[in-house]
Amino acid sequence: MQVIATIDEMTRFSENLRTRGQTIAFVPTMGYLHAGHLALMAEGKKKAENLVVSIFVNPAQFGPSEDFSTYPRAMEQDLEQCRNIGADAVFTPVSTDIYPKGFQTYVELEKLPHHLCGLSRPVFFKGVATVVTKLFNIVKPNLAVFGEKDYQQLAIIRQLVTDLNFDIEIVGVPIVREPDGLAKSSRNKYLSQQERPHALLLNRCLDTAQKMVEQGETDARKIVDMATGILLSCPDIRVDYVCVCDPVTLDGVDSVRKKALMALAVWLGKTRLIDNRMLVLPDRAK
Ligand code: PAF
């Protein structure tokens, strides 16, 4: 496995593979890898002959009061995990190469960021769209793999690739959960022992919502109220949003027809947690 720090070397590595007719799967990450990332890498390996992973904590996607400086980092462990899963190259650029002095071009979408996480993290998706565009241009993959845990991010990347004519297939991978149901996230590391059990309430809301839908409840308001009630039963939780929305546009819906995305974000102490699930109406009700 090659560890590549410079942009030129990364592009040469990919161009060399592509001139030989080989395919490249790309998994962009911010490191501190966990089983969720490994699932993305495994999917990438299944779908292409070569796997490139990037590890870059992207400053442009953190707001001034967010956790950029404290975001967990574990480069040596991460490289070991990439090696074990059989990555061919890991791209580890430095910030000053990605955003050199004088950098001024950003990628912004007009609609999708104005929902869900974008409302409380106003710079987040501009930073994500910009870095992913740059990484796509540098790594030149045939396909790129993203987790459904960051559902809005995945929707934004799909739209970006369509709008900007990238010839890259975007592959989504289902959320990987801890045995007790908590969605895997690098930020779970921030949770104290006391907070950890409360984090299960997110998945409980989503499960209960699906059960309500299976029992015939289609009123989005009632589903949101149920979830808000569960979350607010914990005094340590502050709700950012609970939403039932269209899976493509992310616009809120009044009722669940066939399927709708339920997404939520909360603050548990100082940790922001997100989770989501597709609510699917049983066949008889569609
Ligand atoms: O999902 C992430 O880890 C990041 O948002 C990404 C896609 C690597 C861009 O920095």
XYZ file of C-alpha atoms and ligand atoms in Angstrom:
296
model
C 0.000 0.000 0.000
C 1.322 3.412 -0.949
C 0.915 6.379 1.355
C 0.824 9.450 -0.854
C 1.043 12.963 0.528
C 1.307 15.159 -2.563
C -1.365 16.008 -5.105
C 0.921 15.400 -8.111
C 1.944 11.983 -6.909
C -1.683 11.015 -6.198
C -2.801 12.062 -9.679
C 0.137 10.252 -11.312
C -0.706 7.080 -9.355
C -4.313 7.151 -10.613
C -3.472 8.140 -14.185
C -1.012 5.300 -14.378
C -3.721 2.805 -13.346
C -6.288 4.278 -15.698
C -3.986 4.211 -18.727
C -3.546 0.527 -18.018
C -7.352 0.151 -18.165
C -7.732 -0.469 -14.431
C -10.655 0.788 -12.349
C -10.376 2.838 -9.148
C -12.792 3.004 -6.222
C -12.357 5.974 -3.914
C -13.366 6.343 -0.261
C -12.845 9.881 1.053
C -12.613 10.054 4.860
C -11.548 12.338 7.664
C -9.778 9.444 9.377
C -10.344 7.982 12.844
C -11.614 4.999 10.940
C -14.249 2.654 12.328
C -16.354 -0.253 11.058
C -18.541 2.168 9.071
C -15.531 3.301 7.017
C -14.363 -0.288 6.626
C -17.760 -1.177 5.126
C -17.269 1.627 2.563
C -13.810 0.311 1.727
C -15.053 -3.286 1.427
C -17.734 -2.097 -1.001
C -15.106 -0.169 -2.978
C -12.916 -3.249 -3.218
C -15.851 -5.305 -4.453
C -16.661 -2.818 -7.197
C -13.236 -1.893 -8.606
C -9.775 -3.329 -9.113
C -8.038 -0.678 -7.008
C -9.002 1.100 -3.811
C -7.820 4.595 -2.909
C -8.704 6.044 0.503
C -8.112 9.659 1.491
C -7.576 10.845 5.045
C -7.985 14.583 5.394
C -9.694 16.516 8.178
C -11.150 19.226 5.993
C -11.018 22.623 7.748
C -13.496 24.137 5.264
C -16.384 22.040 6.555
C -16.081 23.106 10.198
C -17.708 26.292 11.490
C -15.710 28.617 13.782
C -17.289 27.130 16.940
C -17.074 23.503 15.752
C -14.620 20.754 16.660
C -11.945 21.042 13.917
C -8.978 21.264 16.297
C -10.259 18.518 18.608
C -11.622 16.216 15.867
C -10.134 12.785 16.691
C -7.055 11.850 14.667
C -5.201 8.501 14.615
C -3.113 8.378 11.429
C -0.954 5.340 12.271
C -3.941 3.231 13.332
C -5.880 4.391 10.270
C -3.073 3.403 7.893
C -2.904 -0.002 9.565
C -6.641 -0.521 9.012
C -6.339 0.533 5.358
C -3.427 -1.868 4.907
C -5.401 -4.712 6.522
C -8.392 -4.231 4.279
C -6.164 -4.148 1.199
C -6.251 -0.496 0.106
C -3.821 0.205 -2.747
C -3.122 3.807 -1.812
C -3.955 6.249 0.956
C -3.881 9.928 0.106
C -2.926 12.095 3.101
C -2.629 15.681 1.858
C -1.820 18.653 4.075
C -4.206 21.549 4.378
C -1.891 24.060 2.717
C -1.788 21.897 -0.426
C -5.570 21.562 -0.624
C -6.161 25.215 0.263
C -3.013 27.091 -0.780
C -2.617 30.798 -0.217
C -4.972 32.660 -2.550
C -7.521 29.814 -2.760
C -10.954 31.300 -3.532
C -13.135 28.872 -5.480
C -15.887 27.040 -3.581
C -18.655 24.689 -4.703
C -22.131 25.493 -3.379
C -25.480 23.858 -4.105
C -28.566 26.036 -4.152
C -31.207 23.860 -2.522
C -30.118 20.619 -0.856
C -27.939 22.264 1.825
C -30.901 24.341 3.061
C -32.376 21.426 4.975
C -31.542 19.187 7.939
C -27.882 19.585 9.030
C -27.270 22.507 6.667
C -29.555 24.728 8.748
C -27.443 24.543 11.883
C -24.095 23.990 10.104
C -24.148 26.723 7.450
C -20.616 26.209 6.073
C -20.575 22.425 6.296
C -21.846 21.399 2.868
C -19.969 24.148 1.045
C -16.804 22.713 2.605
C -17.797 19.132 1.805
C -18.787 19.881 -1.811
C -15.576 21.834 -2.372
C -13.202 19.251 -0.939
C -14.974 16.328 -2.604
C -14.813 18.124 -5.977
C -11.098 18.715 -5.481
C -10.493 15.132 -4.344
C -12.405 13.789 -7.364
C -10.203 15.895 -9.665
C -7.034 14.754 -7.913
C -7.850 11.041 -7.437
C -9.801 10.579 -10.699
C -11.795 7.547 -9.522
C -14.319 5.536 -11.539
C -16.545 5.298 -8.495
C -16.707 6.776 -5.010
C -18.326 5.298 -1.923
C -20.171 7.251 0.791
C -22.142 6.192 3.870
C -25.908 6.589 4.177
C -25.344 7.738 7.756
C -24.579 11.168 6.292
C -27.647 10.933 4.081
C -27.732 14.622 3.172
C -24.042 14.545 2.250
C -24.669 11.560 -0.033
C -27.632 13.343 -1.679
C -25.471 16.428 -2.205
C -22.612 14.449 -3.745
C -25.024 12.681 -6.111
C -26.418 16.046 -7.212
C -22.947 17.594 -7.548
C -21.724 14.742 -9.749
C -24.775 15.146 -12.003
C -24.611 18.943 -12.129
C -20.858 19.140 -12.761
C -20.748 16.177 -15.198
C -18.315 14.065 -13.224
C -17.986 10.639 -14.823
C -17.967 8.980 -11.404
C -20.463 6.435 -10.073
C -21.610 7.290 -6.551
C -22.269 4.267 -4.354
C -24.168 4.536 -1.053
C -23.582 2.038 1.771
C -26.107 1.364 4.585
C -25.423 2.603 8.120
C -23.248 0.326 10.263
C -24.469 0.141 13.867
C -23.071 -0.975 17.193
C -24.733 -4.189 18.468
C -27.078 -2.039 20.588
C -28.156 0.042 17.576
C -26.052 3.218 17.902
C -24.890 4.332 14.448
C -21.076 4.153 14.182
C -19.448 7.575 14.133
C -16.012 8.967 14.868
C -17.748 11.405 17.224
C -19.105 8.577 19.443
C -15.676 8.761 21.054
C -16.743 12.039 22.686
C -19.628 10.393 24.606
C -19.103 9.933 28.343
C -20.109 6.684 30.051
C -23.219 8.421 31.384
C -24.153 9.802 27.963
C -23.607 6.622 25.948
C -26.928 4.904 26.939
C -28.886 8.069 26.061
C -27.445 7.967 22.538
C -29.588 4.877 21.916
C -32.686 7.059 21.918
C -31.957 8.161 18.334
C -32.281 4.676 16.929
C -35.242 4.011 19.229
C -37.090 6.953 17.622
C -36.369 5.619 14.132
C -37.462 2.070 15.008
C -40.634 3.318 16.673
C -41.374 5.495 13.644
C -41.093 2.528 11.290
C -43.393 0.506 13.589
C -45.941 3.351 13.567
C -45.843 3.412 9.772
C -46.276 -0.364 9.640
C -49.337 0.010 11.870
C -50.839 2.457 9.409
C -49.709 5.863 10.723
C -48.762 8.094 7.803
C -49.085 11.532 9.428
C -45.551 12.959 9.517
C -46.472 15.403 12.327
C -47.465 12.519 14.641
C -44.227 10.668 13.858
C -42.124 13.772 14.538
C -44.025 14.449 17.788
C -43.439 10.873 18.959
C -39.686 11.171 18.303
C -39.392 14.623 19.852
C -41.180 13.290 22.945
C -38.756 10.355 23.269
C -35.708 12.608 22.828
C -36.907 15.290 25.238
C -37.517 12.638 27.914
C -33.738 12.823 28.376
C -32.698 16.111 30.019
C -29.167 15.866 28.550
C -30.481 15.915 24.964
C -31.071 19.082 22.965
C -32.927 18.461 19.715
C -31.495 20.108 16.603
C -34.075 18.675 14.199
C -36.442 15.769 13.697
C -37.677 15.590 10.117
C -39.717 13.384 7.832
C -38.824 14.368 4.304
C -38.674 13.490 0.639
C -35.641 11.208 0.118
C -34.520 13.075 -3.017
C -35.289 16.776 -2.465
C -35.156 16.590 1.369
C -38.230 18.855 1.479
C -40.412 18.105 4.506
C -43.522 16.001 3.803
C -46.896 16.018 5.566
C -47.479 12.322 5.133
C -45.545 9.186 4.336
C -46.451 7.924 0.866
C -44.619 4.720 -0.130
C -41.466 5.887 1.610
C -39.984 8.924 3.313
C -36.695 9.668 4.986
C -36.751 10.231 8.723
C -33.654 12.115 9.855
C -32.685 13.512 13.216
C -29.866 15.381 14.886
C -29.375 16.065 18.569
C -26.805 17.446 20.924
C -26.012 15.043 23.729
C -23.913 17.158 26.069
C -21.230 18.584 23.780
C -21.572 15.886 21.110
C -23.699 16.292 18.005
C -25.211 13.002 16.823
C -27.173 12.295 13.644
C -29.093 9.264 12.431
C -31.685 8.428 9.788
C -33.856 5.693 8.403
C -36.062 5.237 5.391
C -39.660 4.814 6.564
C -41.322 2.350 4.237
C -45.052 1.774 4.050
C -46.034 -1.912 4.101
C -47.014 -3.226 0.639
C -50.740 -3.410 1.410
C -50.809 0.298 2.289
C -48.935 1.664 -0.739
O -17.916 12.128 5.462
C -16.787 12.618 5.687
O -15.977 12.048 6.415
C -16.407 13.951 5.055
O -17.481 14.840 5.047
C -15.785 13.816 3.655
C -16.770 13.237 2.640
C -14.560 12.927 3.713
C -15.360 15.191 3.119
O -14.406 15.774 3.958
